[in-house]
Short mmCIF file of C-alpha atoms and ligand atoms in Angstrom, two decimals:
data_model
loop_
_atom_site.label_atom_id
_atom_site.label_comp_id
_atom_site.label_asym_id
_atom_site.label_seq_id
_atom_site.Cartn_x
_atom_site.Cartn_y
_atom_site.Cartn_z
CA UNK A 1212 40.33 9.75 28.32
CA UNK A 1213 38.48 13.20 28.02
CA UNK A 1214 37.95 13.77 24.08
CA UNK A 1215 36.37 10.13 24.80
CA UNK A 1216 34.09 11.54 27.43
CA UNK A 1217 32.83 14.36 25.04
CA UNK A 1218 32.23 11.77 22.08
CA UNK A 1219 30.10 10.25 24.57
CA UNK A 1220 28.18 12.83 25.01
CA UNK A 1221 27.52 13.72 22.69
CA UNK A 1222 26.66 11.18 20.99
CA UNK A 1223 23.91 10.74 23.90
CA UNK A 1224 23.02 14.14 23.84
CA UNK A 1225 22.65 13.30 19.85
CA UNK A 1226 20.44 10.06 20.58
CA UNK A 1227 18.69 11.15 23.56
CA UNK A 1228 15.31 10.72 24.14
CA UNK A 1229 14.18 9.64 21.21
CA UNK A 1230 13.06 6.87 19.26
CA UNK A 1231 13.01 6.47 15.54
CA UNK A 1232 9.67 7.38 13.63
CA UNK A 1233 10.76 6.23 10.32
CA UNK A 1234 13.36 2.97 10.61
CA UNK A 1235 14.37 1.64 7.23
CA UNK A 1236 16.27 -2.38 6.89
CA UNK A 1237 18.56 -3.31 3.49
CA UNK A 1238 18.14 -7.02 4.00
CA UNK A 1239 20.98 -8.89 2.00
CA UNK A 1240 18.63 -9.05 -1.45
CA UNK A 1241 19.16 -5.57 -1.22
CA UNK A 1242 23.08 -5.52 -0.40
CA UNK A 1243 23.69 -7.98 -3.29
CA UNK A 1244 21.89 -5.37 -5.75
CA UNK A 1245 23.85 -2.29 -4.73
CA UNK A 1246 27.10 -4.52 -5.42
CA UNK A 1247 26.13 -5.38 -8.63
CA UNK A 1248 25.29 -1.34 -9.33
CA UNK A 1249 28.50 -0.64 -7.52
CA UNK A 1250 30.68 -3.02 -9.65
CA UNK A 1251 29.04 -1.47 -13.36
CA UNK A 1252 30.00 2.00 -11.57
CA UNK A 1253 33.34 0.50 -10.72
CA UNK A 1254 34.03 -0.91 -14.68
CA UNK A 1255 33.30 2.93 -16.10
CA UNK A 1256 35.21 4.31 -13.30
CA UNK A 1257 38.79 2.18 -13.98
CA UNK A 1258 38.70 2.95 -16.84
CA UNK A 1259 38.65 7.22 -16.43
CA UNK A 1260 40.90 6.96 -13.00
CA UNK A 1261 44.00 8.65 -13.71
CA UNK A 1262 47.31 6.83 -12.42
CA UNK A 1263 49.59 8.96 -11.05
CA UNK A 1264 53.33 8.92 -12.08
CA UNK A 1265 55.56 5.98 -10.69
CA UNK A 1266 59.01 7.23 -9.90
CA UNK A 1267 62.34 5.10 -8.47
CA UNK A 1268 65.02 3.51 -8.56
CA UNK A 1269 66.77 0.47 -9.08
CA UNK A 1270 70.54 -0.94 -8.09
CA UNK A 1271 71.76 -2.47 -11.01
CA UNK A 1272 75.37 -2.93 -9.84
CA UNK A 1273 77.39 -0.46 -11.15
CA UNK A 1274 74.52 1.94 -9.99
CA UNK A 1275 70.77 2.80 -9.52
CA UNK A 1276 68.60 2.97 -12.75
CA UNK A 1277 66.73 6.33 -12.53
CA UNK A 1278 63.37 5.54 -13.75
CA UNK A 1279 59.93 7.04 -14.39
CA UNK A 1280 56.63 5.77 -15.65
CA UNK A 1281 54.13 8.79 -17.07
CA UNK A 1282 50.72 9.47 -18.79
CA UNK A 1283 49.74 6.06 -17.53
CA UNK A 1284 46.24 5.22 -18.59
CA UNK A 1285 44.09 2.31 -18.54
CA UNK A 1286 43.17 0.16 -21.76
CA UNK A 1287 40.81 -2.70 -20.35
CA UNK A 1288 39.70 -3.79 -17.07
CA UNK A 1289 37.35 -7.32 -16.21
CA UNK A 1290 36.11 -6.48 -13.37
CA UNK A 1291 34.23 -9.14 -11.28
CA UNK A 1292 31.36 -8.84 -9.60
CA UNK A 1293 32.22 -8.75 -6.21
CA UNK A 1294 31.34 -10.46 -3.28
CA UNK A 1295 29.64 -8.03 -0.42
CA UNK A 1296 28.39 -9.04 3.26
CA UNK A 1297 27.59 -7.83 6.25
CA UNK A 1298 29.54 -7.28 8.55
CA UNK A 1299 28.53 -7.00 11.85
CA UNK A 1300 29.33 -4.55 14.39
CA UNK A 1301 31.80 -2.99 11.83
CA UNK A 1302 29.74 -2.15 7.81
CA UNK A 1303 30.43 -4.17 4.36
CA UNK A 1304 32.71 -6.51 3.89
CA UNK A 1305 34.26 -6.78 0.21
CA UNK A 1306 35.96 -9.27 -2.01
CA UNK A 1307 36.87 -9.02 -5.62
CA UNK A 1308 38.91 -12.25 -6.75
CA UNK A 1309 40.36 -11.92 -10.35
CA UNK A 1310 40.39 -8.49 -11.38
CA UNK A 1311 42.76 -7.22 -13.94
CA UNK A 1312 43.91 -4.43 -16.20
CA UNK A 1313 45.33 -3.34 -18.58
CA UNK A 1314 47.15 0.29 -19.09
CA UNK A 1315 49.95 1.73 -21.18
CA UNK A 1316 52.33 4.59 -20.54
CA UNK A 1317 55.40 5.69 -20.95
CA UNK A 1318 58.83 5.28 -19.14
CA UNK A 1319 62.24 7.29 -18.79
CA UNK A 1320 65.14 6.28 -17.13
CA UNK A 1321 68.44 7.94 -16.61
CA UNK A 1322 71.55 6.61 -15.39
CA UNK A 1323 74.20 9.33 -14.79
CA UNK A 1324 74.07 11.36 -18.22
CA UNK A 1325 72.38 8.33 -20.34
CA UNK A 1326 68.72 9.15 -20.63
CA UNK A 1327 66.61 6.75 -22.60
CA UNK A 1328 62.71 6.62 -23.22
CA UNK A 1329 59.84 4.88 -24.51
CA UNK A 1330 55.85 3.20 -24.29
CA UNK A 1331 55.13 0.46 -22.19
CA UNK A 1332 52.45 -1.81 -22.18
CA UNK A 1333 51.12 -3.35 -18.66
CA UNK A 1334 48.64 -6.02 -17.43
CA UNK A 1335 48.15 -7.25 -14.21
CA UNK A 1336 45.57 -10.52 -13.56
CA UNK A 1337 44.50 -12.56 -10.51
CA UNK A 1338 44.63 -9.04 -8.44
CA UNK A 1339 42.60 -9.77 -5.15
CA UNK A 1340 41.25 -7.30 -2.97
CA UNK A 1341 39.45 -7.15 -0.17
CA UNK A 1342 38.37 -4.37 1.95
CA UNK A 1343 36.36 -3.28 4.79
CA UNK A 1344 34.81 -0.04 5.36
CA UNK A 1345 32.74 0.84 8.77
CA UNK A 1346 29.48 2.21 9.13
CA UNK A 1347 29.22 4.90 11.23
CA UNK A 1348 27.14 8.12 11.42
CA UNK A 1349 28.20 11.49 12.18
CA UNK A 1350 26.36 14.26 14.52
CA UNK A 1351 24.52 16.16 12.03
CA UNK A 1352 23.10 12.56 10.99
CA UNK A 1353 24.27 11.22 8.27
CA UNK A 1354 25.78 7.85 7.58
CA UNK A 1355 29.19 8.26 7.52
CA UNK A 1356 31.54 5.73 6.31
CA UNK A 1357 35.23 4.67 6.39
CA UNK A 1358 37.86 1.97 5.25
CA UNK A 1359 38.39 0.09 8.31
CA UNK A 1360 41.22 -2.74 6.60
CA UNK A 1361 42.36 -3.11 3.07
CA UNK A 1362 44.29 -5.86 1.40
CA UNK A 1363 45.50 -6.08 -1.64
CA UNK A 1364 47.14 -8.37 -3.63
CA UNK A 1365 48.26 -8.90 -7.60
CA UNK A 1366 48.81 -12.36 -8.75
CA UNK A 1367 50.85 -11.64 -12.10
CA UNK A 1368 52.03 -8.94 -13.78
CA UNK A 1369 53.79 -7.63 -16.57
CA UNK A 1370 55.14 -5.65 -18.67
CA UNK A 1371 55.90 -5.22 -22.02
CA UNK A 1372 58.81 -2.08 -22.99
CA UNK A 1373 58.91 -0.91 -26.48
CA UNK A 1374 61.58 1.40 -27.15
CA UNK A 1375 64.68 1.78 -25.93
CA UNK A 1376 68.57 1.07 -27.15
CA UNK A 1377 70.99 1.17 -24.97
CA UNK A 1378 72.84 -1.21 -23.52
CA UNK A 1379 72.07 0.52 -19.30
CA UNK A 1380 68.38 -0.46 -19.98
CA UNK A 1381 68.45 -4.13 -20.62
CA UNK A 1382 69.19 -5.45 -16.76
CA UNK A 1383 66.97 -2.52 -15.77
CA UNK A 1384 64.16 -4.32 -17.47
CA UNK A 1385 64.76 -7.53 -15.72
CA UNK A 1386 65.27 -6.56 -12.16
CA UNK A 1387 61.94 -3.98 -12.59
CA UNK A 1388 59.75 -6.81 -13.96
CA UNK A 1389 60.92 -8.20 -9.75
CA UNK A 1390 59.78 -5.29 -8.23
CA UNK A 1391 56.35 -4.35 -10.52
CA UNK A 1392 54.11 -6.61 -8.79
CA UNK A 1393 54.68 -5.15 -5.61
CA UNK A 1394 55.25 -1.17 -6.68
CA UNK A 1395 50.84 -2.60 -7.96
CA UNK A 1396 50.07 -3.89 -5.00
CA UNK A 1397 51.00 -1.38 -2.57
CA UNK A 1398 49.40 1.48 -4.99
CA UNK A 1399 45.75 -0.31 -4.53
CA UNK A 1400 44.91 0.31 -1.27
CA UNK A 1401 45.13 4.08 -1.43
CA UNK A 1402 42.80 3.66 -4.89
CA UNK A 1403 40.67 2.24 -2.21
CA UNK A 1404 40.70 4.27 0.43
CA UNK A 1405 40.32 7.61 -1.12
CA UNK A 1406 37.66 6.52 -3.39
CA UNK A 1407 36.04 5.93 0.18
CA UNK A 1408 37.01 9.05 1.54
CA UNK A 1409 35.16 10.70 -1.78
CA UNK A 1410 32.01 8.70 -0.80
CA UNK A 1411 32.33 9.90 2.79
CA UNK A 1412 32.26 12.98 1.58
CA UNK A 1413 29.04 12.95 -0.60
CA UNK A 1414 27.30 11.13 2.42
CA UNK A 1415 28.51 13.72 4.27
CA UNK A 1416 26.86 16.33 2.24
CA UNK A 1417 23.56 14.56 1.43
CA UNK A 1418 20.17 16.00 2.58
CA UNK A 1419 18.83 14.82 5.64
CA UNK A 1420 16.10 17.49 5.52
CA UNK A 1421 13.74 18.15 2.66
CA UNK A 1422 10.99 20.31 1.72
CA UNK A 1423 8.00 18.35 0.99
CA UNK A 1424 5.55 20.86 -0.25
CA UNK A 1425 5.17 25.03 0.23
CA UNK A 1426 4.05 24.16 3.62
CA UNK A 1427 5.81 21.10 4.48
CA UNK A 1428 9.39 19.99 5.63
CA UNK A 1429 11.26 16.56 6.39
CA UNK A 1430 13.79 15.83 9.08
CA UNK A 1431 15.22 12.33 8.40
CA UNK A 1432 18.71 12.15 9.63
CA UNK A 1433 20.15 9.36 11.26
CA UNK A 1434 19.30 9.46 15.06
CA UNK A 1435 21.76 6.58 16.31
CA UNK A 1436 24.29 4.80 14.46
CA UNK A 1437 23.43 2.37 11.87
CA UNK A 1438 22.97 -1.19 13.37
CA UNK A 1439 24.76 -3.51 11.13
CA UNK A 1440 24.10 -7.83 11.63
CA UNK A 1441 25.15 -11.10 9.71
CA UNK A 1442 22.24 -10.68 7.38
CA UNK A 1443 21.12 -6.97 8.04
CA UNK A 1444 21.88 -3.05 7.57
CA UNK A 1445 19.31 -1.08 9.99
CA UNK A 1446 18.63 2.65 10.07
CA UNK A 1447 17.34 4.80 13.25
CA UNK A 1448 15.70 7.89 11.02
CA UNK A 1449 13.86 10.61 13.43
CA UNK A 1450 10.84 11.02 10.72
CA UNK A 1451 9.24 14.37 11.35
CA UNK A 1452 7.50 16.54 9.41
CA UNK A 1453 7.84 19.95 10.38
CA UNK A 1454 5.96 23.25 9.49
CA UNK A 1455 7.57 25.48 6.96
CA UNK A 1456 6.86 28.19 8.88
CA UNK A 1457 7.22 27.57 12.60
CA UNK A 1458 9.49 24.38 13.02
CA UNK A 1459 8.31 23.63 16.66
CA UNK A 1460 7.75 19.98 17.56
CA UNK A 1461 4.66 18.22 18.06
CA UNK A 1462 3.27 18.46 21.97
CA UNK A 1463 3.82 14.23 21.54
CA UNK A 1464 6.34 11.82 20.86
CA UNK A 1465 7.53 9.36 18.65
CA UNK A 1466 6.12 5.83 20.46
CA UNK A 1467 9.19 2.78 19.65
CA UNK A 1468 7.74 -0.06 17.19
CA UNK A 1469 9.31 -3.03 15.81
CA UNK A 1470 9.75 -3.04 12.31
CA UNK A 1471 9.86 -6.66 11.10
CA UNK A 1472 12.91 -7.14 8.28
CA UNK A 1473 11.34 -9.21 4.72
CA UNK A 1474 13.99 -10.97 3.91
CA UNK A 1475 12.35 -11.49 0.29
CA UNK A 1476 12.69 -7.71 -0.66
CA UNK A 1477 15.17 -5.13 -0.81
CA UNK A 1478 14.10 -2.76 1.69
CA UNK A 1479 11.70 -2.63 4.19
CA UNK A 1480 10.68 0.52 5.55
CA UNK A 1481 8.23 1.64 8.27
CA UNK A 1482 6.39 4.65 9.34
CA UNK A 1483 5.65 5.32 12.62
CA UNK A 1484 1.79 7.39 13.29
CA UNK A 1485 3.98 10.08 15.14
CA UNK A 1486 5.76 11.17 11.20
CA UNK A 1487 1.95 10.85 9.90
CA UNK A 1488 0.98 13.10 12.95
CA UNK A 1489 3.61 15.43 12.95
CA UNK A 1490 2.40 16.46 9.39
CA UNK A 1491 -0.42 17.08 10.82
CA UNK A 1492 0.25 18.93 13.71
CA UNK A 1493 2.23 21.24 11.19
CA UNK A 1494 -0.03 21.64 8.82
CA UNK A 1495 -2.44 22.95 11.97
CA UNK A 1496 0.01 25.57 13.74
CA UNK A 1497 0.56 26.91 10.62
CA UNK A 1498 -3.51 26.99 10.50
CA UNK A 1499 -3.81 25.60 7.06
CA UNK A 1500 -6.76 23.33 8.55
CA UNK A 1501 -9.20 25.81 7.82
CA UNK A 1502 -11.79 26.64 5.14
CA UNK A 1503 -14.34 29.25 4.59
CA UNK A 1504 -17.68 28.17 2.98
CA UNK A 1505 -20.18 30.13 1.16
CA UNK A 1506 -23.10 30.31 -1.01
CA UNK A 1507 -21.13 29.77 -4.40
CA UNK A 1508 -19.08 26.98 -3.41
CA UNK A 1509 -22.67 24.61 -2.51
CA UNK A 1510 -23.51 23.04 -6.41
CA UNK A 1511 -25.81 25.39 -8.27
CA UNK A 1512 -28.58 22.39 -8.72
CA UNK A 1513 -29.10 22.03 -4.82
CA UNK A 1514 -32.28 23.23 -3.30
CA UNK A 1515 -30.35 24.28 -0.37
CA UNK A 1516 -28.74 27.94 -0.13
CA UNK A 1517 -26.19 28.88 2.16
CA UNK A 1518 -28.77 31.34 3.48
CA UNK A 1519 -31.14 31.64 6.43
CA UNK A 1520 -34.12 30.93 4.38
CA UNK A 1521 -33.04 27.75 3.40
CA UNK A 1522 -31.48 27.33 7.15
CA UNK A 1523 -35.04 28.23 9.19
CA UNK A 1524 -36.26 24.00 9.14
CA UNK A 1525 -33.59 23.35 11.14
CA UNK A 1526 -33.33 26.71 13.10
CA UNK A 1527 -36.59 28.40 12.06
CA UNK A 1528 -35.66 32.05 14.66
CA UNK A 1529 -33.04 32.42 12.08
CA UNK A 1530 -34.64 33.55 9.56
CA UNK A 1531 -36.97 35.73 11.44
CA UNK A 1532 -34.02 37.51 13.19
CA UNK A 1533 -31.99 37.53 9.41
CA UNK A 1534 -34.48 37.52 6.81
CA UNK A 1535 -33.28 36.60 3.43
CA UNK A 1536 -29.13 36.52 4.04
CA UNK A 1537 -26.65 35.10 2.53
CA UNK A 1538 -24.35 33.18 5.19
CA UNK A 1539 -21.27 31.95 5.59
CA UNK A 1540 -19.57 29.24 7.26
CA UNK A 1541 -15.41 29.25 8.83
CA UNK A 1542 -14.84 25.31 9.12
CA UNK A 1543 -11.62 24.75 11.17
CA UNK A 1544 -9.71 22.35 13.27
CA UNK A 1545 -10.12 23.03 17.42
CA UNK A 1546 -6.37 20.42 16.96
CA UNK A 1547 -4.33 19.19 14.93
CA UNK A 1548 -6.07 15.81 13.64
CA UNK A 1549 -4.73 12.29 14.71
CA UNK A 1550 -3.44 9.28 13.31
CA UNK A 1551 -3.74 6.01 14.42
CA UNK A 1552 -2.43 2.48 12.76
CA UNK A 1553 -4.31 -0.28 13.74
CA UNK A 1554 -4.12 -4.12 11.79
CA UNK A 1555 -5.27 -2.69 7.82
CA UNK A 1556 -6.89 0.06 9.24
CA UNK A 1557 -5.81 3.60 9.36
CA UNK A 1558 -8.49 5.35 12.22
CA UNK A 1559 -8.47 9.89 11.63
CA UNK A 1560 -9.72 11.30 14.28
CA UNK A 1561 -10.69 15.27 13.33
CA UNK A 1562 -12.23 17.83 15.87
CA UNK A 1563 -13.59 20.53 14.14
CA UNK A 1564 -15.26 23.19 14.90
CA UNK A 1565 -18.46 25.32 12.61
CA UNK A 1566 -18.72 29.00 12.74
CA UNK A 1567 -22.24 30.45 10.98
CA UNK A 1568 -22.02 34.62 9.70
CA UNK A 1569 -24.63 35.70 8.34
CA UNK A 1570 -23.56 38.18 5.95
CA UNK A 1571 -25.82 42.00 6.29
CA UNK A 1572 -26.08 44.40 3.07
CA UNK A 1573 -23.24 45.77 3.88
CA UNK A 1574 -21.12 43.39 4.38
CA UNK A 1575 -19.90 42.68 7.10
CA UNK A 1576 -20.72 39.68 9.07
CA UNK A 1577 -22.52 38.83 11.84
CA UNK A 1578 -21.95 35.59 14.48
CA UNK A 1579 -25.36 33.74 14.47
CA UNK A 1580 -23.83 30.31 16.66
CA UNK A 1581 -20.55 27.71 16.69
CA UNK A 1582 -20.99 24.14 16.70
CA UNK A 1583 -18.07 21.82 17.87
CA UNK A 1584 -18.49 18.86 15.29
CA UNK A 1585 -16.43 15.55 15.84
CA UNK A 1586 -15.74 13.37 13.33
CA UNK A 1587 -13.92 10.23 12.79
CA UNK A 1588 -12.76 8.75 9.55
CA UNK A 1589 -11.29 5.73 9.35
CA UNK A 1590 -10.35 3.19 6.28
CA UNK A 1591 -7.14 2.02 4.05
CA UNK A 1592 -3.83 4.01 3.07
CA UNK A 1593 -1.85 2.34 -0.07
CA UNK A 1594 1.31 3.30 -1.95
CA UNK A 1595 1.32 4.15 -5.08
CA UNK A 1596 3.35 6.20 -7.87
CA UNK A 1597 5.83 6.32 -4.88
CA UNK A 1598 3.73 7.88 -2.54
CA UNK A 1599 1.67 6.89 0.35
CA UNK A 1600 -2.66 7.55 -0.95
CA UNK A 1601 -5.32 6.43 1.02
CA UNK A 1602 -9.17 7.03 1.30
CA UNK A 1603 -11.60 7.60 4.29
CA UNK A 1604 -15.22 7.25 5.26
CA UNK A 1605 -16.63 9.02 7.70
CA UNK A 1606 -17.29 6.27 10.18
CA UNK A 1607 -18.69 8.60 13.71
CA UNK A 1608 -20.07 11.75 13.75
CA UNK A 1609 -20.99 13.96 15.98
CA UNK A 1610 -22.45 17.65 16.57
CA UNK A 1611 -23.11 19.93 19.41
CA UNK A 1612 -23.82 23.46 19.80
CA UNK A 1613 -20.91 25.25 21.80
CA UNK A 1614 -22.70 28.85 22.03
CA UNK A 1615 -24.64 30.61 20.14
CA UNK A 1616 -25.90 34.45 19.28
CA UNK A 1617 -29.11 33.46 18.05
CA UNK A 1618 -30.67 31.37 21.17
CA UNK A 1619 -31.06 27.45 21.59
CA UNK A 1620 -31.67 25.13 19.00
CA UNK A 1621 -32.77 21.29 18.42
CA UNK A 1622 -29.54 20.13 17.10
CA UNK A 1623 -30.67 16.16 15.70
CA UNK A 1624 -31.70 17.87 12.09
CA UNK A 1625 -28.69 20.14 11.62
CA UNK A 1626 -26.41 17.00 13.04
CA UNK A 1627 -27.80 15.02 10.11
CA UNK A 1628 -27.83 17.72 7.39
CA UNK A 1629 -24.13 18.76 8.34
CA UNK A 1630 -22.61 14.97 8.32
CA UNK A 1631 -23.55 15.10 5.05
CA UNK A 1632 -22.30 18.43 4.01
CA UNK A 1633 -19.19 16.79 5.69
CA UNK A 1634 -19.10 14.33 2.83
CA UNK A 1635 -19.67 16.20 0.40
CA UNK A 1636 -16.57 18.86 1.56
CA UNK A 1637 -13.78 18.37 3.92
CA UNK A 1638 -14.45 14.44 3.34
CA UNK A 1639 -13.39 14.94 -0.50
CA UNK A 1640 -11.10 17.31 0.50
CA UNK A 1641 -9.31 14.87 2.32
CA UNK A 1642 -9.67 12.00 -0.09
CA UNK A 1643 -8.18 14.56 -2.42
CA UNK A 1644 -5.57 14.98 -0.67
CA UNK A 1645 -5.00 11.44 0.21
CA UNK A 1646 -5.25 11.21 -3.36
CA UNK A 1647 -1.95 13.61 -3.42
CA UNK A 1648 -0.16 11.96 -1.64
CA UNK A 1649 2.56 12.44 0.90
CA UNK A 1650 5.76 11.16 -1.07
CA UNK A 1651 8.29 8.57 1.00
CA UNK A 1652 11.34 10.12 1.38
CA UNK A 1653 13.28 8.28 -1.63
CA UNK A 1654 16.49 9.34 -3.57
CA UNK A 1655 17.43 10.31 -6.96
CA UNK A 1656 17.23 7.67 -9.32
CA UNK A 1657 16.51 5.01 -7.16
CA UNK A 1658 12.65 4.02 -7.66
CA UNK A 1659 10.66 1.62 -5.53
CA UNK A 1660 9.48 -1.45 -7.67
CA UNK A 1661 6.38 -3.47 -6.26
CA UNK A 1662 6.00 -2.35 -3.24
CA UNK A 1663 4.11 -4.01 -0.45
CA UNK A 1664 2.38 -1.94 2.10
CA UNK A 1665 1.03 -2.97 5.55
CA UNK A 1666 -0.84 -1.14 8.19
CA UNK A 1667 0.47 -2.74 11.65
CA UNK A 1668 -0.08 -2.13 14.98
CA UNK A 1669 1.13 2.22 15.53
CA UNK A 1670 3.05 2.07 12.41
CA UNK A 1671 3.06 1.04 8.41
CA UNK A 1672 5.54 -0.83 6.72
CA UNK A 1673 6.36 -0.57 3.10
CA UNK A 1674 9.12 -3.54 1.81
CA UNK A 1675 10.00 -3.19 -1.90
CA UNK A 1676 12.96 -3.80 -4.02
CA UNK A 1677 14.53 -0.34 -5.90
CA UNK A 1678 15.33 0.40 -9.01
CA UNK A 1679 18.41 2.87 -9.28
CA UNK A 1680 18.16 4.78 -12.43
CA UNK A 1681 21.65 6.04 -13.58
CA UNK A 1682 22.39 8.15 -16.73
CA UNK A 1683 23.65 6.95 -19.74
CA UNK A 1684 25.91 4.20 -18.79
CA UNK A 1685 29.02 3.84 -21.32
CA UNK A 1686 30.34 0.01 -21.47
CA UNK A 1687 34.21 0.89 -21.30
CA UNK A 1688 34.95 -2.74 -21.08
CA UNK A 1689 37.40 -3.06 -24.12
CA UNK A 1690 38.40 -6.47 -23.38
CA UNK A 1691 41.88 -7.34 -21.76
CA UNK A 1692 45.34 -7.33 -23.83
CA UNK A 1693 47.75 -10.05 -22.74
CA UNK A 1694 51.75 -8.57 -22.25
CA UNK A 1695 53.87 -10.82 -22.46
CA UNK A 1696 57.17 -10.55 -22.31
C1 LIG B 585 -17.33 33.15 -1.94
O1 LIG B 585 -15.66 31.98 -1.15
C2 LIG B 585 -14.79 32.52 -2.46
C3 LIG B 585 -13.84 32.16 -2.28
O2 LIG B 585 -12.98 32.30 -0.67
C4 LIG B 585 -14.87 33.55 -2.78
O3 LIG B 585 -14.24 34.04 -3.99
C5 LIG B 585 -16.24 34.75 -2.79
O4 LIG B 585 -16.04 36.09 -3.24
C6 LIG B 585 -16.53 34.43 -1.90
N1 LIG B 585 -18.64 34.61 -1.73
C7 LIG B 585 -19.23 35.51 -1.41
C8 LIG B 585 -20.01 35.66 -1.96
O5 LIG B 585 -19.00 35.96 -0.40
C1 LIG B 586 -32.24 31.42 -0.28
O1 LIG B 586 -32.27 30.35 -0.40
C2 LIG B 586 -33.80 29.50 -1.12
C3 LIG B 586 -33.85 28.75 -1.32
O2 LIG B 586 -34.02 27.92 -0.30
C4 LIG B 586 -34.16 31.28 -2.12
O3 LIG B 586 -35.16 31.13 -2.91
C5 LIG B 586 -33.45 31.86 -1.84
O4 LIG B 586 -33.43 33.32 -3.29
C6 LIG B 586 -32.05 32.19 -1.20
N1 LIG B 586 -31.90 33.76 -1.02
C7 LIG B 586 -30.60 34.67 -1.47
C8 LIG B 586 -30.19 35.98 -0.40
O5 LIG B 586 -30.02 33.80 -1.76
C1 LIG B 587 -23.91 46.75 8.71
O1 LIG B 587 -25.19 46.49 9.23
C2 LIG B 587 -24.92 46.17 10.25
C3 LIG B 587 -27.17 45.77 10.79
O2 LIG B 587 -27.24 47.01 9.84
C4 LIG B 587 -24.91 46.96 11.40
O3 LIG B 587 -25.00 46.91 12.92
C5 LIG B 587 -23.62 47.72 11.23
O4 LIG B 587 -22.83 48.21 12.12
C6 LIG B 587 -23.23 47.70 9.80
N1 LIG B 587 -21.78 48.14 9.44
C7 LIG B 587 -21.13 48.57 8.75
C8 LIG B 587 -19.27 48.94 8.72
O5 LIG B 587 -21.72 50.13 8.74
C1 LIG B 588 -19.55 6.88 17.12
O1 LIG B 588 -20.84 6.56 17.38
C2 LIG B 588 -21.67 5.88 18.14
C3 LIG B 588 -23.73 5.74 17.64
O2 LIG B 588 -23.53 6.48 16.48
C4 LIG B 588 -21.60 5.93 19.16
O3 LIG B 588 -22.19 4.84 20.25
C5 LIG B 588 -19.74 5.63 19.63
O4 LIG B 588 -19.75 5.81 21.11
C6 LIG B 588 -18.87 6.84 18.67
N1 LIG B 588 -17.66 6.39 18.72
C7 LIG B 588 -17.09 7.06 19.49
C8 LIG B 588 -15.49 6.61 19.36
O5 LIG B 588 -16.63 8.04 19.51
#
């Protein structure tokens, strides 16, 4: 009872107060593709499976023949396509019907002081295996998997012994035949369960936090157990970017959203505003959203220079107070830029500031004025090369004088001028960043095929097929050799 209470407390603690910012839904189409890959993988694996020695005794009436079957190896196998389905509330149910495996090895018998030995060929046909695995999550947010139920039936087994001259050996052969089916039957599920345990170990070692670039980390642990219904499996992930340096949470939370399932694609992914905004906050809090602009960054062909002479028509007193001096602009975000998603449209609100300085002949900077520059960008995002990319335009721009060391001045002309500057510097930089793209949290060897991206209220959905690229796949299917007595 106490342990149940502790478990419940842990579970609620684990999921408390947080909405998933990334959701994923695996559809039946995705499951079928996965099971197809699984069958290929099994076909490969069975050939290299290490089969433990079989030991036992058979009572032949006048005593017990002790036997050992060793050095058993798989000489061929035929793995039919498994039927895999979602098992509501539990996980997955896989059924393989008509599996055949042929093996060979050595046998040894001992009856009192009489020993004998030789080789054998063994084939099992029409093996049916049903396995139900439970899918859940562990406390650090990994998917977990455990064997819920396993059942194995061997339709037919035949064994052919070679060698063996002793008379004692002959009655053993027929008695052993009656037992071979049961011996194999009871060994299949432990092997299946061992593989499930193996898979669970791999899953528990999987990363749930990824370094995206030198500034960003993306955390994607599960925030609650996977949801399995009869047609899909849903994952709710944290989906929060952090600054590599500070690793602090942003001062806003993920809002709930409903990711529609797209049966035509293997996988649906939902990425909320929160995910993108947490990245934006991480850049902001790491002090990366600032830039210095000086004259050498203005194209040589521009008649306007970043100096007090050029600013004369905009701020008449400036060249009088600071004659013909180069200037420097510090541009920075006043707050984390916030993205919002509406149908087919992304909006980005950027509250920025510009501090202007005159560069004295002795290189010291004299502050001139500070402007608040608030911009609203809007645009589209798309998906390409497994990254979210985009193109934004400037839809609103307002400039206000926040403070001035050179006295007040009219901002209308400066606003138009800065708007142009914003387009050719900040917007160009933003678009360059968006063109570079934000890497989607896909895993090694898994690639998106024909992804469809839709911007919806509060989130972006991506429906996609998958392509799993593995290394060279060696085919070990050597056919089945029917060994009959
Ligand atoms: C302008 O900025 C660039 C890059 O920050 C810097 O390399 C250069 O020295 C600066 N030029 C002047 C005149 O301050
Ligand atoms: C300032 O810009 C003007 C053009 O507006 C140019 O003629 C002048 O040489 C520049 N002065 C400096 C110090 O760069
Ligand atoms: C640089 O020149 C300015 C203006 O002449 C002066 O106010 C300032 O003290 C000087 N700074 C240094 C470090 O010499
Ligand atoms: C955008 O700019 C227009 C005028 O150019 C203004 O009327 C409107 O309120 C601004 N919108 C926002 C959201 O600031």
